[in-house]
mmCIF file of C-alpha atoms in Angstrom:
data_model
loop_
_atom_site.group_PDB
_atom_site.id
_atom_site.type_symbol
_atom_site.label_atom_id
_atom_site.label_comp_id
_atom_site.label_asym_id
_atom_site.label_seq_id
_atom_site.Cartn_x
_atom_site.Cartn_y
_atom_site.Cartn_z
ATOM 1 C CA MET A 1 7.264 1.972 -25.172
ATOM 2 C CA ASN A 2 6.299 3.900 -27.936
ATOM 3 C CA THR A 3 7.042 7.330 -29.093
ATOM 4 C CA GLN A 4 4.608 9.799 -27.128
ATOM 5 C CA LEU A 5 3.573 13.176 -28.744
ATOM 6 C CA SER A 6 1.954 16.094 -27.379
ATOM 7 C CA ALA A 7 -1.986 15.867 -27.711
ATOM 8 C CA ASP A 8 -2.079 19.706 -27.488
ATOM 9 C CA GLY A 9 -4.724 20.901 -30.345
ATOM 10 C CA LEU A 10 -8.173 20.395 -31.588
ATOM 11 C CA TRP A 11 -9.506 16.841 -31.862
ATOM 12 C CA HIS A 12 -12.469 17.071 -34.146
ATOM 13 C CA ASP A 13 -14.928 14.825 -36.105
ATOM 14 C CA LEU A 14 -15.396 12.515 -32.801
ATOM 15 C CA ARG A 15 -18.484 10.677 -31.159
ATOM 16 C CA LEU A 16 -18.412 11.381 -27.635
ATOM 17 C CA LEU A 17 -19.598 9.144 -24.939
ATOM 18 C CA ASP A 18 -22.197 10.665 -22.903
ATOM 19 C CA MET A 19 -21.399 10.442 -19.529
ATOM 20 C CA GLN A 20 -24.448 11.525 -17.851
ATOM 21 C CA ALA A 21 -26.562 9.465 -20.113
ATOM 22 C CA LEU A 22 -24.112 6.680 -18.992
ATOM 23 C CA LEU A 23 -24.655 6.739 -15.392
ATOM 24 C CA ALA A 24 -28.381 6.809 -16.051
ATOM 25 C CA GLY A 25 -27.902 3.653 -17.602
ATOM 26 C CA GLU A 26 -28.030 4.903 -21.368
ATOM 27 C CA LEU A 27 -25.474 3.921 -24.106
ATOM 28 C CA ARG A 28 -25.431 7.679 -26.243
ATOM 29 C CA THR A 29 -22.922 9.082 -28.333
ATOM 30 C CA THR A 30 -23.198 13.111 -29.339
ATOM 31 C CA PRO A 31 -21.053 14.790 -32.098
ATOM 32 C CA GLY A 32 -18.146 16.620 -30.653
ATOM 33 C CA VAL A 33 -14.647 18.080 -30.584
ATOM 34 C CA ILE A 34 -12.210 18.071 -27.517
ATOM 35 C CA ALA A 35 -9.468 20.597 -27.319
ATOM 36 C CA VAL A 36 -6.227 20.115 -25.469
ATOM 37 C CA GLN A 37 -3.959 22.759 -24.412
ATOM 38 C CA GLY A 38 -0.929 22.304 -21.969
ATOM 39 C CA GLY A 39 -1.966 18.494 -21.839
ATOM 40 C CA ARG A 40 -5.190 19.573 -20.387
ATOM 41 C CA ILE A 41 -8.679 19.397 -21.707
ATOM 42 C CA THR A 42 -10.096 23.067 -22.372
ATOM 43 C CA TYR A 43 -13.239 22.153 -24.020
ATOM 44 C CA ALA A 44 -15.133 19.130 -24.976
ATOM 45 C CA GLY A 45 -18.484 19.519 -26.430
ATOM 46 C CA PRO A 46 -20.218 20.408 -29.451
ATOM 47 C CA ALA A 47 -18.214 21.851 -31.976
ATOM 48 C CA LEU A 48 -20.779 25.028 -32.495
ATOM 49 C CA ALA A 49 -20.404 25.858 -28.737
ATOM 50 C CA LEU A 50 -16.375 25.696 -29.282
ATOM 51 C CA PRO A 51 -15.482 29.031 -27.478
ATOM 52 C CA GLU A 52 -13.859 31.434 -30.320
ATOM 53 C CA GLY A 53 -9.952 31.222 -30.507
ATOM 54 C CA LEU A 54 -9.783 27.310 -29.338
ATOM 55 C CA SER A 55 -10.493 26.223 -33.115
ATOM 56 C CA THR A 56 -7.412 28.048 -34.430
ATOM 57 C CA SER A 57 -4.990 27.196 -31.481
ATOM 58 C CA GLY A 58 -2.702 24.531 -32.265
ATOM 59 C CA PRO A 59 -2.794 21.686 -34.364
ATOM 60 C CA ARG A 60 -5.838 19.815 -35.655
ATOM 61 C CA HIS A 61 -6.342 15.917 -34.866
ATOM 62 C CA ASP A 62 -8.572 14.410 -37.240
ATOM 63 C CA GLY A 63 -10.956 11.971 -35.119
ATOM 64 C CA GLY A 64 -12.354 10.023 -38.237
ATOM 65 C CA GLY A 65 -15.816 9.707 -36.699
ATOM 66 C CA ALA A 66 -14.067 7.569 -33.617
ATOM 67 C CA LEU A 67 -15.954 6.476 -30.547
ATOM 68 C CA VAL A 68 -14.211 8.658 -27.613
ATOM 69 C CA THR A 69 -14.280 7.480 -24.162
ATOM 70 C CA PRO A 70 -12.522 8.583 -20.905
ATOM 71 C CA GLY A 71 -9.378 6.480 -20.455
ATOM 72 C CA LEU A 72 -9.991 3.500 -18.698
ATOM 73 C CA VAL A 73 -8.810 2.972 -15.077
ATOM 74 C CA ASP A 74 -7.760 -0.572 -13.333
ATOM 75 C CA CYS A 75 -8.490 0.074 -10.115
ATOM 76 C CA HIS A 76 -7.319 -3.236 -8.390
ATOM 77 C CA THR A 77 -4.031 -5.072 -9.584
ATOM 78 C CA HIS A 78 -1.307 -6.817 -7.961
ATOM 79 C CA LEU A 79 1.010 -6.204 -10.985
ATOM 80 C CA VAL A 80 4.681 -6.454 -9.415
ATOM 81 C CA TYR A 81 5.632 -10.039 -8.396
ATOM 82 C CA GLY A 82 8.167 -12.610 -9.115
ATOM 83 C CA GLY A 83 7.549 -15.863 -10.829
ATOM 84 C CA GLN A 84 4.247 -17.407 -11.670
ATOM 85 C CA ARG A 85 1.795 -19.932 -10.186
ATOM 86 C CA ALA A 86 0.723 -22.221 -13.466
ATOM 87 C CA GLY A 87 1.037 -25.110 -11.345
ATOM 88 C CA GLU A 88 -1.649 -23.883 -9.047
ATOM 89 C CA PHE A 89 -3.898 -23.990 -11.819
ATOM 90 C CA ALA A 90 -3.579 -27.121 -12.723
ATOM 91 C CA LEU A 91 -4.078 -28.255 -9.234
ATOM 92 C CA ARG A 92 -7.494 -26.556 -8.910
ATOM 93 C CA LEU A 93 -8.752 -28.186 -11.975
ATOM 94 C CA ALA A 94 -7.966 -31.549 -10.254
ATOM 95 C CA GLY A 95 -10.132 -30.208 -7.503
ATOM 96 C CA ALA A 96 -7.790 -28.397 -4.880
ATOM 97 C CA SER A 97 -9.399 -25.335 -3.472
ATOM 98 C CA TYR A 98 -8.192 -21.758 -2.843
ATOM 99 C CA GLU A 99 -8.021 -22.288 0.687
ATOM 100 C CA GLU A 100 -6.412 -25.612 0.578
ATOM 101 C CA ILE A 101 -3.608 -24.424 -1.741
ATOM 102 C CA ALA A 102 -2.802 -21.840 0.489
ATOM 103 C CA ARG A 103 -2.630 -24.018 3.780
ATOM 104 C CA ALA A 104 -0.175 -26.352 1.780
ATOM 105 C CA GLY A 105 2.173 -23.503 1.474
ATOM 106 C CA GLY A 106 1.150 -22.489 -2.061
ATOM 107 C CA GLY A 107 -1.136 -19.507 -2.860
ATOM 108 C CA ILE A 108 0.298 -15.994 -1.726
ATOM 109 C CA VAL A 109 3.110 -17.232 0.156
ATOM 110 C CA SER A 110 4.594 -19.127 -2.916
ATOM 111 C CA THR A 111 4.653 -15.580 -4.666
ATOM 112 C CA VAL A 112 6.396 -13.982 -1.757
ATOM 113 C CA ARG A 113 9.017 -16.517 -1.922
ATOM 114 C CA ALA A 114 9.897 -15.775 -5.674
ATOM 115 C CA THR A 115 9.082 -11.936 -4.873
ATOM 116 C CA ARG A 116 11.473 -11.919 -2.261
ATOM 117 C CA GLU A 117 14.298 -13.439 -4.541
ATOM 118 C CA ALA A 118 14.137 -11.134 -7.162
ATOM 119 C CA SER A 119 15.881 -7.669 -7.915
ATOM 120 C CA GLU A 120 14.183 -4.400 -8.374
ATOM 121 C CA GLU A 121 15.323 -4.702 -11.735
ATOM 122 C CA ALA A 122 14.161 -7.983 -12.071
ATOM 123 C CA LEU A 123 10.773 -6.910 -10.949
ATOM 124 C CA LEU A 124 10.688 -3.933 -13.084
ATOM 125 C CA ALA A 125 11.524 -6.191 -16.317
ATOM 126 C CA ALA A 126 8.914 -8.572 -15.369
ATOM 127 C CA ALA A 127 6.110 -6.173 -14.769
ATOM 128 C CA ALA A 128 6.732 -4.122 -17.680
ATOM 129 C CA PRO A 129 5.255 -6.009 -20.445
ATOM 130 C CA ARG A 130 2.165 -6.951 -18.174
ATOM 131 C CA LEU A 131 1.663 -3.147 -17.958
ATOM 132 C CA GLU A 132 2.037 -2.603 -21.647
ATOM 133 C CA GLN A 133 -0.775 -5.278 -22.169
ATOM 134 C CA LEU A 134 -2.950 -3.099 -19.986
ATOM 135 C CA LEU A 135 -2.271 -0.137 -21.452
ATOM 136 C CA ALA A 136 -2.942 -1.601 -24.891
ATOM 137 C CA ASP A 137 -6.668 -1.710 -23.671
ATOM 138 C CA GLY A 138 -6.887 1.805 -23.338
ATOM 139 C CA VAL A 139 -5.958 2.393 -19.777
ATOM 140 C CA THR A 140 -4.542 5.654 -18.300
ATOM 141 C CA ALA A 141 -4.602 5.239 -14.769
ATOM 142 C CA ILE A 142 -3.882 2.220 -12.573
ATOM 143 C CA GLU A 143 -3.658 0.760 -9.438
ATOM 144 C CA ILE A 144 -0.593 -1.481 -8.289
ATOM 145 C CA LYS A 145 -0.358 -3.064 -4.794
ATOM 146 C CA SER A 146 2.599 -4.285 -2.848
ATOM 147 C CA GLY A 147 1.740 -7.418 -0.764
ATOM 148 C CA TYR A 148 4.292 -10.185 -2.132
ATOM 149 C CA GLY A 149 6.959 -9.024 0.003
ATOM 150 C CA LEU A 150 5.758 -9.245 3.452
ATOM 151 C CA GLU A 151 8.759 -7.657 5.009
ATOM 152 C CA LEU A 152 10.311 -4.237 4.579
ATOM 153 C CA ALA A 153 12.783 -4.641 1.931
ATOM 154 C CA ALA A 154 10.937 -6.456 -0.387
ATOM 155 C CA GLU A 155 7.700 -4.396 -0.034
ATOM 156 C CA ARG A 156 9.766 -1.151 -0.859
ATOM 157 C CA ARG A 157 11.017 -2.916 -3.891
ATOM 158 C CA GLN A 158 7.726 -3.622 -5.168
ATOM 159 C CA LEU A 159 6.441 -0.421 -4.506
ATOM 160 C CA ARG A 160 9.429 1.486 -5.977
ATOM 161 C CA VAL A 161 8.820 -0.200 -9.110
ATOM 162 C CA ALA A 162 5.204 0.600 -9.481
ATOM 163 C CA ARG A 163 6.283 4.174 -8.878
ATOM 164 C CA ALA A 164 8.850 3.384 -11.739
ATOM 165 C CA LEU A 165 6.237 1.980 -13.993
ATOM 166 C CA GLY A 166 4.304 5.041 -13.827
ATOM 167 C CA GLU A 167 7.084 7.368 -14.898
ATOM 168 C CA ARG A 168 8.711 5.224 -17.644
ATOM 169 C CA HIS A 169 5.249 4.653 -19.427
ATOM 170 C CA GLY A 170 3.505 7.839 -18.436
ATOM 171 C CA VAL A 171 0.696 6.450 -16.685
ATOM 172 C CA THR A 172 -0.970 7.608 -13.691
ATOM 173 C CA VAL A 173 -0.374 4.966 -10.945
ATOM 174 C CA LYS A 174 -1.606 4.907 -7.514
ATOM 175 C CA THR A 175 0.022 2.428 -5.031
ATOM 176 C CA SER A 176 -1.514 0.423 -2.218
ATOM 177 C CA PHE A 177 0.402 -0.906 0.616
ATOM 178 C CA LEU A 178 -0.885 -4.397 1.232
ATOM 179 C CA GLY A 179 1.731 -5.688 3.992
ATOM 180 C CA ALA A 180 -1.507 -7.393 5.465
ATOM 181 C CA HIS A 181 -1.912 -9.708 2.517
ATOM 182 C CA ALA A 182 -0.873 -13.171 4.030
ATOM 183 C CA LEU A 183 1.022 -13.967 7.205
ATOM 184 C CA PRO A 184 4.892 -14.905 6.154
ATOM 185 C CA PRO A 185 6.353 -18.119 6.997
ATOM 186 C CA GLU A 186 8.801 -16.397 9.610
ATOM 187 C CA PHE A 187 5.666 -15.206 11.823
ATOM 188 C CA ALA A 188 3.999 -18.741 11.614
ATOM 189 C CA GLY A 189 1.507 -18.693 14.536
ATOM 190 C CA ARG A 190 2.100 -15.268 15.517
ATOM 191 C CA ALA A 191 0.010 -13.492 13.494
ATOM 192 C CA ASP A 192 -0.808 -10.339 16.012
ATOM 193 C CA ASP A 193 3.115 -9.761 16.115
ATOM 194 C CA TYR A 194 3.259 -9.485 12.237
ATOM 195 C CA ILE A 195 0.433 -7.024 12.207
ATOM 196 C CA ALA A 196 2.432 -4.766 14.582
ATOM 197 C CA GLN A 197 5.395 -5.062 12.647
ATOM 198 C CA VAL A 198 2.950 -4.036 9.777
ATOM 199 C CA CYS A 199 1.646 -1.024 11.695
ATOM 200 C CA ASP A 200 4.529 0.027 13.769
ATOM 201 C CA HIS A 201 7.638 -0.251 11.171
ATOM 202 C CA MET A 202 6.717 -1.244 7.654
ATOM 203 C CA LEU A 203 3.963 1.099 6.837
ATOM 204 C CA PRO A 204 5.328 4.317 8.677
ATOM 205 C CA ALA A 205 8.701 3.841 6.980
ATOM 206 C CA LEU A 206 7.298 3.192 3.250
ATOM 207 C CA ALA A 207 4.752 6.225 3.835
ATOM 208 C CA ASP A 208 7.906 8.443 4.870
ATOM 209 C CA GLU A 209 9.687 7.467 1.719
ATOM 210 C CA GLY A 210 6.339 8.618 -0.546
ATOM 211 C CA LEU A 211 5.699 5.124 -1.432
ATOM 212 C CA VAL A 212 2.037 4.756 -0.437
ATOM 213 C CA ASP A 213 -1.221 6.303 -1.875
ATOM 214 C CA ALA A 214 -3.645 3.971 -0.127
ATOM 215 C CA VAL A 215 -3.321 1.036 2.683
ATOM 216 C CA ASP A 216 -5.290 -2.355 1.629
ATOM 217 C CA ALA A 217 -5.722 -5.622 3.795
ATOM 218 C CA PHE A 218 -6.896 -9.186 3.361
ATOM 219 C CA CYS A 219 -9.772 -9.801 5.714
ATOM 220 C CA GLU A 220 -10.411 -13.659 5.347
ATOM 221 C CA ARG A 221 -10.471 -16.901 7.269
ATOM 222 C CA ILE A 222 -7.097 -17.738 5.478
ATOM 223 C CA GLY A 223 -5.926 -13.884 5.807
ATOM 224 C CA PHE A 224 -6.332 -11.635 9.021
ATOM 225 C CA THR A 225 -9.087 -11.001 11.381
ATOM 226 C CA LEU A 226 -11.307 -8.183 11.787
ATOM 227 C CA ALA A 227 -9.422 -7.044 14.801
ATOM 228 C CA GLN A 228 -6.031 -7.140 12.919
ATOM 229 C CA THR A 229 -7.447 -5.491 9.930
ATOM 230 C CA GLU A 230 -8.854 -2.534 12.113
ATOM 231 C CA ARG A 231 -5.271 -2.140 13.616
ATOM 232 C CA VAL A 232 -4.047 -1.604 10.227
ATOM 233 C CA PHE A 233 -6.855 0.880 9.523
ATOM 234 C CA GLN A 234 -5.952 2.590 12.668
ATOM 235 C CA ALA A 235 -2.132 2.953 11.320
ATOM 236 C CA ALA A 236 -3.265 4.459 8.341
ATOM 237 C CA GLU A 237 -5.348 6.613 9.709
ATOM 238 C CA ARG A 238 -2.671 7.901 11.963
ATOM 239 C CA LEU A 239 -0.614 8.604 8.860
ATOM 240 C CA GLY A 240 -3.433 10.407 7.129
ATOM 241 C CA LEU A 241 -3.732 7.678 4.371
ATOM 242 C CA PRO A 242 -6.986 6.062 2.943
ATOM 243 C CA VAL A 243 -8.005 2.654 3.100
ATOM 244 C CA LYS A 244 -9.627 -0.136 1.041
ATOM 245 C CA LEU A 245 -10.008 -3.980 1.588
ATOM 246 C CA HIS A 246 -10.242 -7.044 0.453
ATOM 247 C CA ALA A 247 -13.455 -7.688 1.560
ATOM 248 C CA GLU A 248 -16.208 -10.764 1.869
ATOM 249 C CA GLN A 249 -14.434 -12.784 -1.026
ATOM 250 C CA LEU A 250 -14.632 -16.198 0.399
ATOM 251 C CA SER A 251 -17.126 -15.550 3.475
ATOM 252 C CA ASP A 252 -18.676 -12.905 5.309
ATOM 253 C CA MET A 253 -16.125 -11.587 7.957
ATOM 254 C CA ASP A 254 -18.114 -8.057 8.067
ATOM 255 C CA GLY A 255 -14.929 -6.343 6.929
ATOM 256 C CA ALA A 256 -17.139 -3.966 4.427
ATOM 257 C CA ALA A 257 -18.781 -2.572 7.195
ATOM 258 C CA LEU A 258 -15.511 -2.167 8.912
ATOM 259 C CA ALA A 259 -13.939 -0.801 6.095
ATOM 260 C CA ALA A 260 -16.870 1.561 5.807
ATOM 261 C CA ARG A 261 -16.519 2.913 9.011
ATOM 262 C CA TYR A 262 -12.799 4.068 8.127
ATOM 263 C CA GLY A 263 -14.209 5.906 4.830
ATOM 264 C CA ALA A 264 -12.783 2.965 2.739
ATOM 265 C CA LEU A 265 -12.240 4.036 -1.034
ATOM 266 C CA SER A 266 -13.485 0.800 -1.811
ATOM 267 C CA CYS A 267 -14.255 -2.683 -0.577
ATOM 268 C CA ASP A 268 -13.103 -5.340 -3.357
ATOM 269 C CA HIS A 269 -14.301 -8.857 -4.506
ATOM 270 C CA VAL A 270 -17.536 -8.713 -2.255
ATOM 271 C CA GLU A 271 -18.956 -12.216 -3.294
ATOM 272 C CA HIS A 272 -20.361 -12.707 0.261
ATOM 273 C CA LEU A 273 -21.212 -8.971 1.292
ATOM 274 C CA SER A 274 -24.017 -8.818 3.522
ATOM 275 C CA PRO A 275 -26.891 -6.253 3.596
ATOM 276 C CA ARG A 276 -25.274 -4.533 6.639
ATOM 277 C CA GLY A 277 -21.973 -4.389 4.607
ATOM 278 C CA ILE A 278 -23.850 -2.709 1.710
ATOM 279 C CA ALA A 279 -25.744 -0.370 3.658
ATOM 280 C CA ALA A 280 -22.387 0.660 5.379
ATOM 281 C CA MET A 281 -20.673 1.157 2.157
ATOM 282 C CA ARG A 282 -23.532 3.411 0.824
ATOM 283 C CA ASP A 283 -23.579 5.503 3.407
ATOM 284 C CA ALA A 284 -19.659 5.893 3.500
ATOM 285 C CA GLY A 285 -19.770 6.338 -0.016
ATOM 286 C CA SER A 286 -17.290 3.179 -0.500
ATOM 287 C CA VAL A 287 -17.290 1.566 -3.973
ATOM 288 C CA ALA A 288 -17.850 -2.199 -4.585
ATOM 289 C CA VAL A 289 -14.725 -3.190 -7.183
ATOM 290 C CA LEU A 290 -15.922 -6.186 -8.593
ATOM 291 C CA LEU A 291 -13.339 -8.834 -10.008
ATOM 292 C CA PRO A 292 -14.986 -11.244 -12.641
ATOM 293 C CA GLY A 293 -11.526 -12.602 -13.343
ATOM 294 C CA ALA A 294 -10.886 -14.310 -10.053
ATOM 295 C CA TYR A 295 -14.508 -15.274 -9.782
ATOM 296 C CA TYR A 296 -13.894 -17.211 -13.042
ATOM 297 C CA ALA A 297 -10.500 -18.497 -12.054
ATOM 298 C CA LEU A 298 -11.318 -19.842 -8.696
ATOM 299 C CA ARG A 299 -14.753 -21.309 -10.557
ATOM 300 C CA ASP A 300 -16.689 -19.795 -7.899
ATOM 301 C CA THR A 301 -20.241 -19.989 -7.790
ATOM 302 C CA HIS A 302 -21.564 -17.377 -5.348
ATOM 303 C CA LEU A 303 -22.259 -13.941 -7.206
ATOM 304 C CA PRO A 304 -21.732 -10.691 -5.727
ATOM 305 C CA PRO A 305 -24.909 -9.068 -4.532
ATOM 306 C CA VAL A 306 -24.875 -6.965 -7.801
ATOM 307 C CA GLU A 307 -28.748 -6.263 -7.762
ATOM 308 C CA ALA A 308 -28.655 -4.996 -3.917
ATOM 309 C CA LEU A 309 -25.780 -2.873 -4.704
ATOM 310 C CA ARG A 310 -27.705 -1.324 -7.615
ATOM 311 C CA GLU A 311 -30.776 -1.046 -5.521
ATOM 312 C CA ALA A 312 -28.672 0.621 -2.644
ATOM 313 C CA GLY A 313 -26.887 2.919 -5.133
ATOM 314 C CA VAL A 314 -23.512 1.813 -4.209
ATOM 315 C CA PRO A 315 -21.338 2.466 -7.129
ATOM 316 C CA MET A 316 -19.654 -0.307 -8.935
ATOM 317 C CA ALA A 317 -16.326 -0.313 -10.618
ATOM 318 C CA VAL A 318 -14.719 -3.331 -12.533
ATOM 319 C CA SER A 319 -10.982 -4.562 -12.510
ATOM 320 C CA THR A 320 -8.703 -7.103 -13.659
ATOM 321 C CA ASP A 321 -7.152 -7.870 -10.322
ATOM 322 C CA HIS A 322 -4.284 -9.167 -12.474
ATOM 323 C CA ASN A 323 -2.314 -11.432 -9.854
ATOM 324 C CA PRO A 324 -0.419 -14.603 -10.639
ATOM 325 C CA GLY A 325 -2.443 -16.716 -8.263
ATOM 326 C CA THR A 326 -6.228 -15.879 -9.109
ATOM 327 C CA SER A 327 -6.509 -13.564 -11.937
ATOM 328 C CA PRO A 328 -3.578 -13.827 -14.508
ATOM 329 C CA ALA A 329 -5.628 -11.324 -16.778
ATOM 330 C CA LEU A 330 -4.274 -8.893 -18.820
ATOM 331 C CA SER A 331 -7.247 -7.053 -20.491
ATOM 332 C CA LEU A 332 -9.932 -4.823 -18.818
ATOM 333 C CA LEU A 333 -11.649 -5.158 -21.776
ATOM 334 C CA LEU A 334 -12.266 -8.970 -21.039
ATOM 335 C CA MET A 335 -13.397 -8.027 -17.611
ATOM 336 C CA LEU A 336 -16.333 -5.637 -19.055
ATOM 337 C CA ASN A 337 -17.425 -8.632 -21.311
ATOM 338 C CA MET A 338 -17.033 -11.065 -17.924
ATOM 339 C CA ALA A 339 -18.831 -8.397 -15.644
ATOM 340 C CA CYS A 340 -21.626 -8.384 -17.987
ATOM 341 C CA THR A 341 -21.789 -12.195 -18.606
ATOM 342 C CA LEU A 342 -20.752 -13.418 -15.394
ATOM 343 C CA PHE A 343 -22.387 -10.803 -13.092
ATOM 344 C CA ARG A 344 -25.134 -9.431 -15.352
ATOM 345 C CA LEU A 345 -23.825 -5.934 -15.074
ATOM 346 C CA THR A 346 -25.388 -3.677 -18.078
ATOM 347 C CA VAL A 347 -22.748 -2.593 -20.555
ATOM 348 C CA ALA A 348 -23.388 0.928 -19.179
ATOM 349 C CA GLU A 349 -22.676 -0.201 -15.670
ATOM 350 C CA ALA A 350 -19.676 -1.869 -16.708
ATOM 351 C CA LEU A 351 -18.488 0.807 -18.786
ATOM 352 C CA ALA A 352 -19.032 3.491 -15.803
ATOM 353 C CA GLY A 353 -17.132 0.772 -13.738
ATOM 354 C CA VAL A 354 -13.816 1.028 -15.654
ATOM 355 C CA THR A 355 -14.236 5.042 -15.932
ATOM 356 C CA VAL A 356 -16.058 7.139 -13.333
ATOM 357 C CA HIS A 357 -16.473 4.340 -10.828
ATOM 358 C CA ALA A 358 -13.067 3.118 -10.916
ATOM 359 C CA ALA A 359 -11.310 6.474 -10.693
ATOM 360 C CA ARG A 360 -13.507 7.334 -7.582
ATOM 361 C CA ALA A 361 -12.237 3.840 -6.131
ATOM 362 C CA LEU A 362 -8.824 5.493 -6.477
ATOM 363 C CA GLY A 363 -9.609 8.694 -5.049
ATOM 364 C CA LEU A 364 -8.844 10.154 -8.511
ATOM 365 C CA GLN A 365 -12.793 11.159 -9.328
ATOM 366 C CA ALA A 366 -11.432 15.033 -10.116
ATOM 367 C CA THR A 367 -8.954 13.899 -12.684
ATOM 368 C CA HIS A 368 -9.636 10.535 -14.165
ATOM 369 C CA GLY A 369 -12.722 8.362 -15.596
ATOM 370 C CA ARG A 370 -14.374 11.753 -17.239
ATOM 371 C CA ILE A 371 -13.928 14.320 -20.114
ATOM 372 C CA ALA A 372 -14.160 17.518 -18.912
ATOM 373 C CA THR A 373 -12.772 21.111 -18.911
ATOM 374 C CA GLY A 374 -9.894 21.643 -17.071
ATOM 375 C CA VAL A 375 -8.994 17.830 -16.515
ATOM 376 C CA PRO A 376 -5.761 16.064 -17.797
ATOM 377 C CA ALA A 377 -6.502 14.750 -21.150
ATOM 378 C CA ASN A 378 -7.123 11.064 -20.870
ATOM 379 C CA PHE A 379 -9.191 9.821 -23.562
ATOM 380 C CA VAL A 380 -9.218 6.621 -26.197
ATOM 381 C CA LEU A 381 -10.482 6.734 -29.731
ATOM 382 C CA TRP A 382 -11.990 3.677 -30.696
ATOM 383 C CA GLN A 383 -12.747 2.584 -34.231
ATOM 384 C CA LEU A 384 -15.908 1.141 -32.969
ATOM 385 C CA GLN A 385 -19.742 1.971 -34.295
ATOM 386 C CA GLU A 386 -21.100 1.531 -31.027
ATOM 387 C CA PRO A 387 -20.413 1.739 -27.214
ATOM 388 C CA ALA A 388 -21.768 -1.776 -26.684
ATOM 389 C CA GLU A 389 -18.704 -3.170 -28.661
ATOM 390 C CA LEU A 390 -16.451 -2.507 -26.176
ATOM 391 C CA ALA A 391 -17.909 -5.253 -23.720
ATOM 392 C CA TYR A 392 -19.208 -7.559 -26.927
ATOM 393 C CA TRP A 393 -15.790 -8.335 -28.467
ATOM 394 C CA PHE A 394 -13.468 -10.632 -26.513
ATOM 395 C CA GLY A 395 -10.442 -12.139 -27.715
ATOM 396 C CA GLN A 396 -10.059 -9.169 -30.153
ATOM 397 C CA ARG A 397 -8.470 -6.003 -28.920
ATOM 398 C CA PRO A 398 -10.435 -3.190 -30.853
ATOM 399 C CA ALA A 399 -7.910 -0.583 -32.974
ATOM 400 C CA CYS A 400 -7.672 2.737 -30.592
ATOM 401 C CA ARG A 401 -5.704 5.756 -30.365
ATOM 402 C CA VAL A 402 -4.900 6.714 -26.479
ATOM 403 C CA VAL A 403 -4.153 10.303 -25.127
ATOM 404 C CA ARG A 404 -2.581 9.497 -21.868
ATOM 405 C CA GLN A 405 -1.336 12.334 -19.568
ATOM 406 C CA GLY A 406 -1.539 14.962 -22.448
ATOM 407 C CA ARG A 407 0.150 12.796 -24.740
ATOM 408 C CA ILE A 408 -0.615 11.009 -27.971
ATOM 409 C CA VAL A 409 0.260 6.810 -27.856
ATOM 410 C CA GLU A 410 -0.144 4.891 -30.825
ATOM 411 C CA GLY A 411 -1.741 1.387 -29.982
ATOM 412 C CA GLY A 412 -2.083 2.130 -26.298
ATOM 413 C CA ARG A 413 1.247 1.608 -25.290
#
């Protein structure tokens, strides 16, 4: 991890991405400055309107005409796990489907085996370089799920590592308990019994230890039924925890409508999302998290209903879905490009999807995904001519200077 210095002072000669214009579908920048004190933004806007006193308070940081965006938010990842699944990639290329691999003992369960065998130290050592790759893309907040332990001790290790990553790397980490990710082998044929274990033992224990920020589930034919998913949501509700859902990835299980009834922060994947699900998400204010990396890796052909989501006014976020089986992606900027080329998002929609909407998908809309007075200093200076370049380039990491949690991080990491 690189040495981090205080970002306090006045940042000048900047071109600030106009977030209001962005949400209206326009790519626009305005000349401006950002003042930071105590790690928080005290002013962001035109230099001529800078309050008296801020211009001479603390050091001056020359932005050199850089494009400035809010810090990026990766709102759906499975970053902590043991092993890898390159062999399954080869099987899919040979014609095996995701479901066929899972039913043959591969898929999530194979990662569960590797994760259970790994110590906390080993999980941390494996996850740290992956996190550093994402941070180098300008990520300043990230969600990390459990779900590869499927037993209390291993789930605890995953969530403890997620917390440790946030502390060691100075990045905001939101954790999601995904105990209802897959059925562990020892519960074969007893899915209801496993859900009881998740709801009555695992989740309460982990929540009591302060390791859980939200609760997730995989509602799918190879995952858990609607009724089982609702039991998980009810358990979360009893503990005062928000929910989210892996919804409608492989089929329409009506999971999004269920999640919306529980006020879900987000419904993720949503390739098979129905009009009913869209309406429910709109009414609940849930974010649709689009995951083009998984769509690409699985060679899916069923596009998420982007136009219908757009027409309904459902906010759309974009994330890496980093995981070892179906989206081994380590670049949120690459996901920007994929969201535009594969899902036909506009560049403005994609940029909103990794800033303001991604923050909302994590319940961080008050502190992340924007540059405004009073919020923690999380922003990125890009050596680019125009905002569209963030989605335009792929295979190239634009030079950037990151301010994360009020600290300057050269090169993003």
